């Protein structure tokens, strides 16, 4: 059992009209009529294995010819909307190589592989059941992260682009020990920042397989970035530790790396840098942030007992009355953002708490 233990499977929360209107305002609504349930009508499947002949927990699914033709066409249209302007001229150059289905986790996604037949380049995207928590998480990632993310919603279906990178658990198992000491120190710094970022924006369940490590070649060195790839636990859990990746046992190699490579003063410095970066992004997108937080504040995306537990944990952590007065998860997140931006404006980044 990890210190940040998730006890129950999270339910799916519907997309309400206010959120749907917001998505429409910012061009997140798909013009292509495709539903998650359409993809469930597969007639057969086989397990997908990796290069080491290990079961990936994905199943490659097959459809009868009539349904496959219609599904393929709509999936190619979705690809065009995600990665281009929706122009149908490119469809003749696209081929749907595979459709995989995963029963692991909450979202039970379909993974679509689309290949350009002119040059054999390919990319993936995912089709899932639309869930308000996940959509809020994706939108906040787009606004507050240096990495933008494309996604679309159609009715009760969510389409997400694939986020490139090496899954955290795979990286720790196969590549971390091969890194130089300098690279390990840089990875430790990034994990500190990632931990702080998830805590402030209340993105939970960042176990090792829910984020990716991205190596970037820069002149004569390789630097690493960490990005979340699962947004299911945005503002849901009542346990504050769920929003702090450091408390998951799956992340222990990263936590150990931080202890070995960074001094306390450096850890505080990197935390402050991340708070400042987030504060700047919140302030630069203030109107959009206010709009999405207002919708979240009126939306039911977590049990009330979770809201009450989390807001009191954060009140004890920060002594900020805005947390204590929060009524829903959207208000808790709004209080967190106000706390960070207020401290940033006051140039008091070294205050204990967030």
mmCIF file with all atom_site columns, C-alpha atoms in Angstrom, residues 89-257:
data_model
loop_
_atom_site.group_PDB
_atom_site.id
_atom_site.type_symbol
_atom_site.label_atom_id
_atom_site.label_alt_id
_atom_site.label_comp_id
_atom_site.label_asym_id
_atom_site.label_entity_id
_atom_site.label_seq_id
_atom_site.pdbx_PDB_ins_code
_atom_site.Cartn_x
_atom_site.Cartn_y
_atom_site.Cartn_z
_atom_site.occupancy
_atom_site.B_iso_or_equiv
_atom_site.pdbx_formal_charge
_atom_site.auth_seq_id
_atom_site.auth_comp_id
_atom_site.auth_asym_id
_atom_site.auth_atom_id
_atom_site.pdbx_PDB_model_num
ATOM 1   C CA . UNK A 1 89  ? -8.097  16.407 -48.989 1.00 0.00 ? 89  UNK A CA 1
ATOM 2   C CA . UNK A 1 90  ? -5.599  14.588 -46.773 1.00 0.00 ? 90  UNK A CA 1
ATOM 3   C CA . UNK A 1 91  ? -7.886  11.635 -46.042 1.00 0.00 ? 91  UNK A CA 1
ATOM 4   C CA . UNK A 1 92  ? -6.760  9.709  -49.120 1.00 0.00 ? 92  UNK A CA 1
ATOM 5   C CA . UNK A 1 93  ? -3.208  9.708  -47.761 1.00 0.00 ? 93  UNK A CA 1
ATOM 6   C CA . UNK A 1 94  ? -4.187  8.294  -44.349 1.00 0.00 ? 94  UNK A CA 1
ATOM 7   C CA . UNK A 1 95  ? -4.585  4.700  -43.271 1.00 0.00 ? 95  UNK A CA 1
ATOM 8   C CA . UNK A 1 96  ? -5.895  3.382  -39.940 1.00 0.00 ? 96  UNK A CA 1
ATOM 9   C CA . UNK A 1 97  ? -3.316  0.709  -39.129 1.00 0.00 ? 97  UNK A CA 1
ATOM 10  C CA . UNK A 1 98  ? -4.824  -0.548 -35.888 1.00 0.00 ? 98  UNK A CA 1
ATOM 11  C CA . UNK A 1 99  ? -7.461  -0.017 -33.216 1.00 0.00 ? 99  UNK A CA 1
ATOM 12  C CA . UNK A 1 100 ? -6.502  -1.263 -29.749 1.00 0.00 ? 100 UNK A CA 1
ATOM 13  C CA . UNK A 1 101 ? -8.713  -1.504 -26.665 1.00 0.00 ? 101 UNK A CA 1
ATOM 14  C CA . UNK A 1 102 ? -7.579  -1.438 -23.034 1.00 0.00 ? 102 UNK A CA 1
ATOM 15  C CA . UNK A 1 103 ? -9.681  -2.567 -20.066 1.00 0.00 ? 103 UNK A CA 1
ATOM 16  C CA . UNK A 1 104 ? -7.030  -1.428 -17.576 1.00 0.00 ? 104 UNK A CA 1
ATOM 17  C CA . UNK A 1 105 ? -7.837  1.734  -15.602 1.00 0.00 ? 105 UNK A CA 1
ATOM 18  C CA . UNK A 1 106 ? -10.916 3.930  -15.428 1.00 0.00 ? 106 UNK A CA 1
ATOM 19  C CA . UNK A 1 107 ? -11.145 5.256  -18.967 1.00 0.00 ? 107 UNK A CA 1
ATOM 20  C CA . UNK A 1 108 ? -10.978 1.956  -20.929 1.00 0.00 ? 108 UNK A CA 1
ATOM 21  C CA . UNK A 1 109 ? -9.618  3.799  -23.971 1.00 0.00 ? 109 UNK A CA 1
ATOM 22  C CA . UNK A 1 110 ? -9.302  2.881  -27.620 1.00 0.00 ? 110 UNK A CA 1
ATOM 23  C CA . UNK A 1 111 ? -5.878  3.660  -29.100 1.00 0.00 ? 111 UNK A CA 1
ATOM 24  C CA . UNK A 1 112 ? -5.903  4.532  -32.769 1.00 0.00 ? 112 UNK A CA 1
ATOM 25  C CA . UNK A 1 113 ? -2.813  4.297  -34.973 1.00 0.00 ? 113 UNK A CA 1
ATOM 26  C CA . UNK A 1 114 ? -3.000  6.410  -38.142 1.00 0.00 ? 114 UNK A CA 1
ATOM 27  C CA . UNK A 1 115 ? -0.273  6.241  -40.781 1.00 0.00 ? 115 UNK A CA 1
ATOM 28  C CA . UNK A 1 116 ? 0.537   8.584  -43.672 1.00 0.00 ? 116 UNK A CA 1
ATOM 29  C CA . UNK A 1 117 ? 0.968   6.224  -46.632 1.00 0.00 ? 117 UNK A CA 1
ATOM 30  C CA . UNK A 1 118 ? 3.227   8.693  -48.487 1.00 0.00 ? 118 UNK A CA 1
ATOM 31  C CA . UNK A 1 119 ? 6.064   8.527  -45.971 1.00 0.00 ? 119 UNK A CA 1
ATOM 32  C CA . UNK A 1 120 ? 5.053   5.843  -43.424 1.00 0.00 ? 120 UNK A CA 1
ATOM 33  C CA . UNK A 1 121 ? 5.027   8.338  -40.549 1.00 0.00 ? 121 UNK A CA 1
ATOM 34  C CA . UNK A 1 122 ? 2.366   7.495  -37.995 1.00 0.00 ? 122 UNK A CA 1
ATOM 35  C CA . UNK A 1 123 ? 0.797   8.866  -34.838 1.00 0.00 ? 123 UNK A CA 1
ATOM 36  C CA . UNK A 1 124 ? -1.704  7.769  -32.209 1.00 0.00 ? 124 UNK A CA 1
ATOM 37  C CA . UNK A 1 125 ? -4.746  9.258  -30.563 1.00 0.00 ? 125 UNK A CA 1
ATOM 38  C CA . UNK A 1 126 ? -7.248  7.939  -28.023 1.00 0.00 ? 126 UNK A CA 1
ATOM 39  C CA . UNK A 1 127 ? -11.020 7.656  -27.908 1.00 0.00 ? 127 UNK A CA 1
ATOM 40  C CA . UNK A 1 128 ? -12.590 7.519  -24.450 1.00 0.00 ? 128 UNK A CA 1
ATOM 41  C CA . UNK A 1 129 ? -15.833 8.085  -22.608 1.00 0.00 ? 129 UNK A CA 1
ATOM 42  C CA . UNK A 1 130 ? -16.133 11.789 -21.880 1.00 0.00 ? 130 UNK A CA 1
ATOM 43  C CA . UNK A 1 131 ? -15.607 12.581 -18.197 1.00 0.00 ? 131 UNK A CA 1
ATOM 44  C CA . UNK A 1 132 ? -15.826 16.096 -16.763 1.00 0.00 ? 132 UNK A CA 1
ATOM 45  C CA . UNK A 1 133 ? -12.862 15.574 -14.407 1.00 0.00 ? 133 UNK A CA 1
ATOM 46  C CA . UNK A 1 134 ? -10.630 14.439 -17.255 1.00 0.00 ? 134 UNK A CA 1
ATOM 47  C CA . UNK A 1 135 ? -11.712 17.347 -19.456 1.00 0.00 ? 135 UNK A CA 1
ATOM 48  C CA . UNK A 1 136 ? -10.962 19.870 -16.704 1.00 0.00 ? 136 UNK A CA 1
ATOM 49  C CA . UNK A 1 137 ? -7.555  18.232 -16.287 1.00 0.00 ? 137 UNK A CA 1
ATOM 50  C CA . UNK A 1 138 ? -6.792  18.392 -20.003 1.00 0.00 ? 138 UNK A CA 1
ATOM 51  C CA . UNK A 1 139 ? -7.872  22.012 -20.257 1.00 0.00 ? 139 UNK A CA 1
ATOM 52  C CA . UNK A 1 140 ? -5.790  23.042 -17.240 1.00 0.00 ? 140 UNK A CA 1
ATOM 53  C CA . UNK A 1 141 ? -2.806  21.185 -18.686 1.00 0.00 ? 141 UNK A CA 1
ATOM 54  C CA . UNK A 1 142 ? -3.233  23.119 -21.933 1.00 0.00 ? 142 UNK A CA 1
ATOM 55  C CA . UNK A 1 143 ? -3.464  26.490 -20.162 1.00 0.00 ? 143 UNK A CA 1
ATOM 56  C CA . UNK A 1 144 ? -0.894  26.053 -17.387 1.00 0.00 ? 144 UNK A CA 1
ATOM 57  C CA . UNK A 1 145 ? 1.729   23.796 -18.957 1.00 0.00 ? 145 UNK A CA 1
ATOM 58  C CA . UNK A 1 146 ? 4.429   24.869 -21.410 1.00 0.00 ? 146 UNK A CA 1
ATOM 59  C CA . UNK A 1 147 ? 3.187   21.929 -23.512 1.00 0.00 ? 147 UNK A CA 1
ATOM 60  C CA . UNK A 1 148 ? -0.106  22.420 -25.325 1.00 0.00 ? 148 UNK A CA 1
ATOM 61  C CA . UNK A 1 149 ? -2.476  19.510 -25.800 1.00 0.00 ? 149 UNK A CA 1
ATOM 62  C CA . UNK A 1 150 ? -5.182  18.835 -28.379 1.00 0.00 ? 150 UNK A CA 1
ATOM 63  C CA . UNK A 1 151 ? -8.456  17.159 -27.506 1.00 0.00 ? 151 UNK A CA 1
ATOM 64  C CA . UNK A 1 152 ? -12.017 17.119 -28.826 1.00 0.00 ? 152 UNK A CA 1
ATOM 65  C CA . UNK A 1 153 ? -15.417 16.246 -27.380 1.00 0.00 ? 153 UNK A CA 1
ATOM 66  C CA . UNK A 1 154 ? -18.405 14.858 -29.229 1.00 0.00 ? 154 UNK A CA 1
ATOM 67  C CA . UNK A 1 155 ? -21.529 14.118 -27.190 1.00 0.00 ? 155 UNK A CA 1
ATOM 68  C CA . UNK A 1 156 ? -20.315 11.653 -24.521 1.00 0.00 ? 156 UNK A CA 1
ATOM 69  C CA . UNK A 1 157 ? -17.024 10.878 -26.315 1.00 0.00 ? 157 UNK A CA 1
ATOM 70  C CA . UNK A 1 158 ? -13.561 12.339 -25.683 1.00 0.00 ? 158 UNK A CA 1
ATOM 71  C CA . UNK A 1 159 ? -10.734 12.269 -28.234 1.00 0.00 ? 159 UNK A CA 1
ATOM 72  C CA . UNK A 1 160 ? -7.194  12.936 -26.941 1.00 0.00 ? 160 UNK A CA 1
ATOM 73  C CA . UNK A 1 161 ? -3.956  13.273 -28.843 1.00 0.00 ? 161 UNK A CA 1
ATOM 74  C CA . UNK A 1 162 ? -1.077  11.003 -27.864 1.00 0.00 ? 162 UNK A CA 1
ATOM 75  C CA . UNK A 1 163 ? 1.595   12.512 -25.588 1.00 0.00 ? 163 UNK A CA 1
ATOM 76  C CA . UNK A 1 164 ? 5.059   11.406 -26.633 1.00 0.00 ? 164 UNK A CA 1
ATOM 77  C CA . UNK A 1 165 ? 7.527   10.142 -24.043 1.00 0.00 ? 165 UNK A CA 1
ATOM 78  C CA . UNK A 1 166 ? 8.826   7.164  -22.099 1.00 0.00 ? 166 UNK A CA 1
ATOM 79  C CA . UNK A 1 167 ? 6.407   5.911  -19.412 1.00 0.00 ? 167 UNK A CA 1
ATOM 80  C CA . UNK A 1 168 ? 7.837   6.705  -15.984 1.00 0.00 ? 168 UNK A CA 1
ATOM 81  C CA . UNK A 1 169 ? 7.830   3.094  -14.785 1.00 0.00 ? 169 UNK A CA 1
ATOM 82  C CA . UNK A 1 170 ? 9.621   1.908  -17.949 1.00 0.00 ? 170 UNK A CA 1
ATOM 83  C CA . UNK A 1 171 ? 12.185  4.711  -17.652 1.00 0.00 ? 171 UNK A CA 1
ATOM 84  C CA . UNK A 1 172 ? 12.959  3.905  -14.013 1.00 0.00 ? 172 UNK A CA 1
ATOM 85  C CA . UNK A 1 173 ? 13.266  0.201  -14.721 1.00 0.00 ? 173 UNK A CA 1
ATOM 86  C CA . UNK A 1 174 ? 15.386  0.322  -17.881 1.00 0.00 ? 174 UNK A CA 1
ATOM 87  C CA . UNK A 1 175 ? 17.065  3.723  -18.349 1.00 0.00 ? 175 UNK A CA 1
ATOM 88  C CA . UNK A 1 176 ? 17.491  5.587  -15.070 1.00 0.00 ? 176 UNK A CA 1
ATOM 89  C CA . UNK A 1 177 ? 20.572  3.655  -13.952 1.00 0.00 ? 177 UNK A CA 1
ATOM 90  C CA . UNK A 1 178 ? 22.217  4.313  -17.320 1.00 0.00 ? 178 UNK A CA 1
ATOM 91  C CA . UNK A 1 179 ? 22.000  8.093  -16.899 1.00 0.00 ? 179 UNK A CA 1
ATOM 92  C CA . UNK A 1 180 ? 25.076  10.105 -15.953 1.00 0.00 ? 180 UNK A CA 1
ATOM 93  C CA . UNK A 1 181 ? 25.281  11.654 -12.496 1.00 0.00 ? 181 UNK A CA 1
ATOM 94  C CA . UNK A 1 182 ? 24.601  15.071 -13.998 1.00 0.00 ? 182 UNK A CA 1
ATOM 95  C CA . UNK A 1 183 ? 21.528  13.723 -15.795 1.00 0.00 ? 183 UNK A CA 1
ATOM 96  C CA . UNK A 1 184 ? 20.274  12.128 -12.578 1.00 0.00 ? 184 UNK A CA 1
ATOM 97  C CA . UNK A 1 185 ? 20.554  15.462 -10.781 1.00 0.00 ? 185 UNK A CA 1
ATOM 98  C CA . UNK A 1 186 ? 18.605  17.138 -13.574 1.00 0.00 ? 186 UNK A CA 1
ATOM 99  C CA . UNK A 1 187 ? 15.901  14.444 -13.428 1.00 0.00 ? 187 UNK A CA 1
ATOM 100 C CA . UNK A 1 188 ? 15.682  14.939 -9.656  1.00 0.00 ? 188 UNK A CA 1
ATOM 101 C CA . UNK A 1 189 ? 15.133  18.670 -10.195 1.00 0.00 ? 189 UNK A CA 1
ATOM 102 C CA . UNK A 1 190 ? 12.380  17.972 -12.723 1.00 0.00 ? 190 UNK A CA 1
ATOM 103 C CA . UNK A 1 191 ? 10.624  15.571 -10.365 1.00 0.00 ? 191 UNK A CA 1
ATOM 104 C CA . UNK A 1 192 ? 10.602  18.224 -7.635  1.00 0.00 ? 192 UNK A CA 1
ATOM 105 C CA . UNK A 1 193 ? 9.003   20.667 -10.059 1.00 0.00 ? 193 UNK A CA 1
ATOM 106 C CA . UNK A 1 194 ? 6.558   18.056 -11.346 1.00 0.00 ? 194 UNK A CA 1
ATOM 107 C CA . UNK A 1 195 ? 5.558   17.198 -7.788  1.00 0.00 ? 195 UNK A CA 1
ATOM 108 C CA . UNK A 1 196 ? 4.943   20.860 -6.991  1.00 0.00 ? 196 UNK A CA 1
ATOM 109 C CA . UNK A 1 197 ? 2.976   21.428 -10.194 1.00 0.00 ? 197 UNK A CA 1
ATOM 110 C CA . UNK A 1 198 ? 0.641   18.487 -9.565  1.00 0.00 ? 198 UNK A CA 1
ATOM 111 C CA . UNK A 1 199 ? 0.075   19.564 -5.947  1.00 0.00 ? 199 UNK A CA 1
ATOM 112 C CA . UNK A 1 200 ? -0.835  23.152 -6.806  1.00 0.00 ? 200 UNK A CA 1
ATOM 113 C CA . UNK A 1 201 ? -3.229  22.290 -9.629  1.00 0.00 ? 201 UNK A CA 1
ATOM 114 C CA . UNK A 1 202 ? -4.679  19.289 -7.760  1.00 0.00 ? 202 UNK A CA 1
ATOM 115 C CA . UNK A 1 203 ? -3.865  16.674 -10.389 1.00 0.00 ? 203 UNK A CA 1
ATOM 116 C CA . UNK A 1 204 ? -3.900  13.340 -8.607  1.00 0.00 ? 204 UNK A CA 1
ATOM 117 C CA . UNK A 1 205 ? -2.732  9.762  -9.092  1.00 0.00 ? 205 UNK A CA 1
ATOM 118 C CA . UNK A 1 206 ? 0.587   10.505 -10.757 1.00 0.00 ? 206 UNK A CA 1
ATOM 119 C CA . UNK A 1 207 ? 1.965   7.023  -10.271 1.00 0.00 ? 207 UNK A CA 1
ATOM 120 C CA . UNK A 1 208 ? 4.892   6.114  -12.499 1.00 0.00 ? 208 UNK A CA 1
ATOM 121 C CA . UNK A 1 209 ? 2.752   4.797  -15.367 1.00 0.00 ? 209 UNK A CA 1
ATOM 122 C CA . UNK A 1 210 ? 0.610   7.947  -15.468 1.00 0.00 ? 210 UNK A CA 1
ATOM 123 C CA . UNK A 1 211 ? 3.384   10.296 -16.602 1.00 0.00 ? 211 UNK A CA 1
ATOM 124 C CA . UNK A 1 212 ? 6.141   10.196 -19.197 1.00 0.00 ? 212 UNK A CA 1
ATOM 125 C CA . UNK A 1 213 ? 9.804   11.177 -19.182 1.00 0.00 ? 213 UNK A CA 1
ATOM 126 C CA . UNK A 1 214 ? 10.869  13.124 -22.274 1.00 0.00 ? 214 UNK A CA 1
ATOM 127 C CA . UNK A 1 215 ? 14.607  13.246 -23.119 1.00 0.00 ? 215 UNK A CA 1
ATOM 128 C CA . UNK A 1 216 ? 15.567  16.374 -25.077 1.00 0.00 ? 216 UNK A CA 1
ATOM 129 C CA . UNK A 1 217 ? 18.951  16.739 -26.762 1.00 0.00 ? 217 UNK A CA 1
ATOM 130 C CA . UNK A 1 218 ? 20.413  20.183 -26.165 1.00 0.00 ? 218 UNK A CA 1
ATOM 131 C CA . UNK A 1 219 ? 23.887  20.828 -27.627 1.00 0.00 ? 219 UNK A CA 1
ATOM 132 C CA . UNK A 1 220 ? 26.195  18.439 -25.771 1.00 0.00 ? 220 UNK A CA 1
ATOM 133 C CA . UNK A 1 221 ? 23.743  17.269 -23.114 1.00 0.00 ? 221 UNK A CA 1
ATOM 134 C CA . UNK A 1 222 ? 20.396  15.528 -22.665 1.00 0.00 ? 222 UNK A CA 1
ATOM 135 C CA . UNK A 1 223 ? 17.812  17.226 -20.481 1.00 0.00 ? 223 UNK A CA 1
ATOM 136 C CA . UNK A 1 224 ? 14.622  15.613 -19.242 1.00 0.00 ? 224 UNK A CA 1
ATOM 137 C CA . UNK A 1 225 ? 11.053  16.803 -18.858 1.00 0.00 ? 225 UNK A CA 1
ATOM 138 C CA . UNK A 1 226 ? 8.129   15.139 -17.076 1.00 0.00 ? 226 UNK A CA 1
ATOM 139 C CA . UNK A 1 227 ? 4.571   15.339 -18.416 1.00 0.00 ? 227 UNK A CA 1
ATOM 140 C CA . UNK A 1 228 ? 1.334   13.833 -17.089 1.00 0.00 ? 228 UNK A CA 1
ATOM 141 C CA . UNK A 1 229 ? -0.581  11.619 -19.500 1.00 0.00 ? 229 UNK A CA 1
ATOM 142 C CA . UNK A 1 230 ? -3.595  10.689 -17.351 1.00 0.00 ? 230 UNK A CA 1
ATOM 143 C CA . UNK A 1 231 ? -5.987  13.378 -16.161 1.00 0.00 ? 231 UNK A CA 1
ATOM 144 C CA . UNK A 1 232 ? -8.664  11.173 -14.638 1.00 0.00 ? 232 UNK A CA 1
ATOM 145 C CA . UNK A 1 233 ? -7.953  12.304 -11.065 1.00 0.00 ? 233 UNK A CA 1
ATOM 146 C CA . UNK A 1 234 ? -8.234  16.060 -11.532 1.00 0.00 ? 234 UNK A CA 1
ATOM 147 C CA . UNK A 1 235 ? -9.791  17.535 -8.362  1.00 0.00 ? 235 UNK A CA 1
ATOM 148 C CA . UNK A 1 236 ? -11.429 14.298 -7.205  1.00 0.00 ? 236 UNK A CA 1
ATOM 149 C CA . UNK A 1 237 ? -9.737  12.676 -4.203  1.00 0.00 ? 237 UNK A CA 1
ATOM 150 C CA . UNK A 1 238 ? -10.080 13.956 -0.638  1.00 0.00 ? 238 UNK A CA 1
ATOM 151 C CA . UNK A 1 239 ? -6.657  12.722 0.480   1.00 0.00 ? 239 UNK A CA 1
ATOM 152 C CA . UNK A 1 240 ? -4.152  15.542 -0.090  1.00 0.00 ? 240 UNK A CA 1
ATOM 153 C CA . UNK A 1 241 ? -1.313  13.032 -0.571  1.00 0.00 ? 241 UNK A CA 1
ATOM 154 C CA . UNK A 1 242 ? -2.977  11.762 -3.761  1.00 0.00 ? 242 UNK A CA 1
ATOM 155 C CA . UNK A 1 243 ? -1.977  15.073 -5.384  1.00 0.00 ? 243 UNK A CA 1
ATOM 156 C CA . UNK A 1 244 ? 1.693   14.709 -4.419  1.00 0.00 ? 244 UNK A CA 1
ATOM 157 C CA . UNK A 1 245 ? 3.565   12.169 -6.583  1.00 0.00 ? 245 UNK A CA 1
ATOM 158 C CA . UNK A 1 246 ? 6.284   11.853 -3.918  1.00 0.00 ? 246 UNK A CA 1
ATOM 159 C CA . UNK A 1 247 ? 3.947   9.742  -1.753  1.00 0.00 ? 247 UNK A CA 1
ATOM 160 C CA . UNK A 1 248 ? 3.354   6.938  -4.261  1.00 0.00 ? 248 UNK A CA 1
ATOM 161 C CA . UNK A 1 249 ? 5.526   3.879  -3.695  1.00 0.00 ? 249 UNK A CA 1
ATOM 162 C CA . UNK A 1 250 ? 5.853   3.510  -7.491  1.00 0.00 ? 250 UNK A CA 1
ATOM 163 C CA . UNK A 1 251 ? 7.784   6.801  -7.517  1.00 0.00 ? 251 UNK A CA 1
ATOM 164 C CA . UNK A 1 252 ? 10.259  5.812  -4.800  1.00 0.00 ? 252 UNK A CA 1
ATOM 165 C CA . UNK A 1 253 ? 13.252  5.663  -7.215  1.00 0.00 ? 253 UNK A CA 1
ATOM 166 C CA . UNK A 1 254 ? 12.579  9.321  -8.055  1.00 0.00 ? 254 UNK A CA 1
ATOM 167 C CA . UNK A 1 255 ? 12.193  10.297 -4.405  1.00 0.00 ? 255 UNK A CA 1
ATOM 168 C CA . UNK A 1 256 ? 15.464  8.512  -3.578  1.00 0.00 ? 256 UNK A CA 1
ATOM 169 C CA . UNK A 1 257 ? 17.143  10.358 -6.441  1.00 0.00 ? 257 UNK A CA 1
#
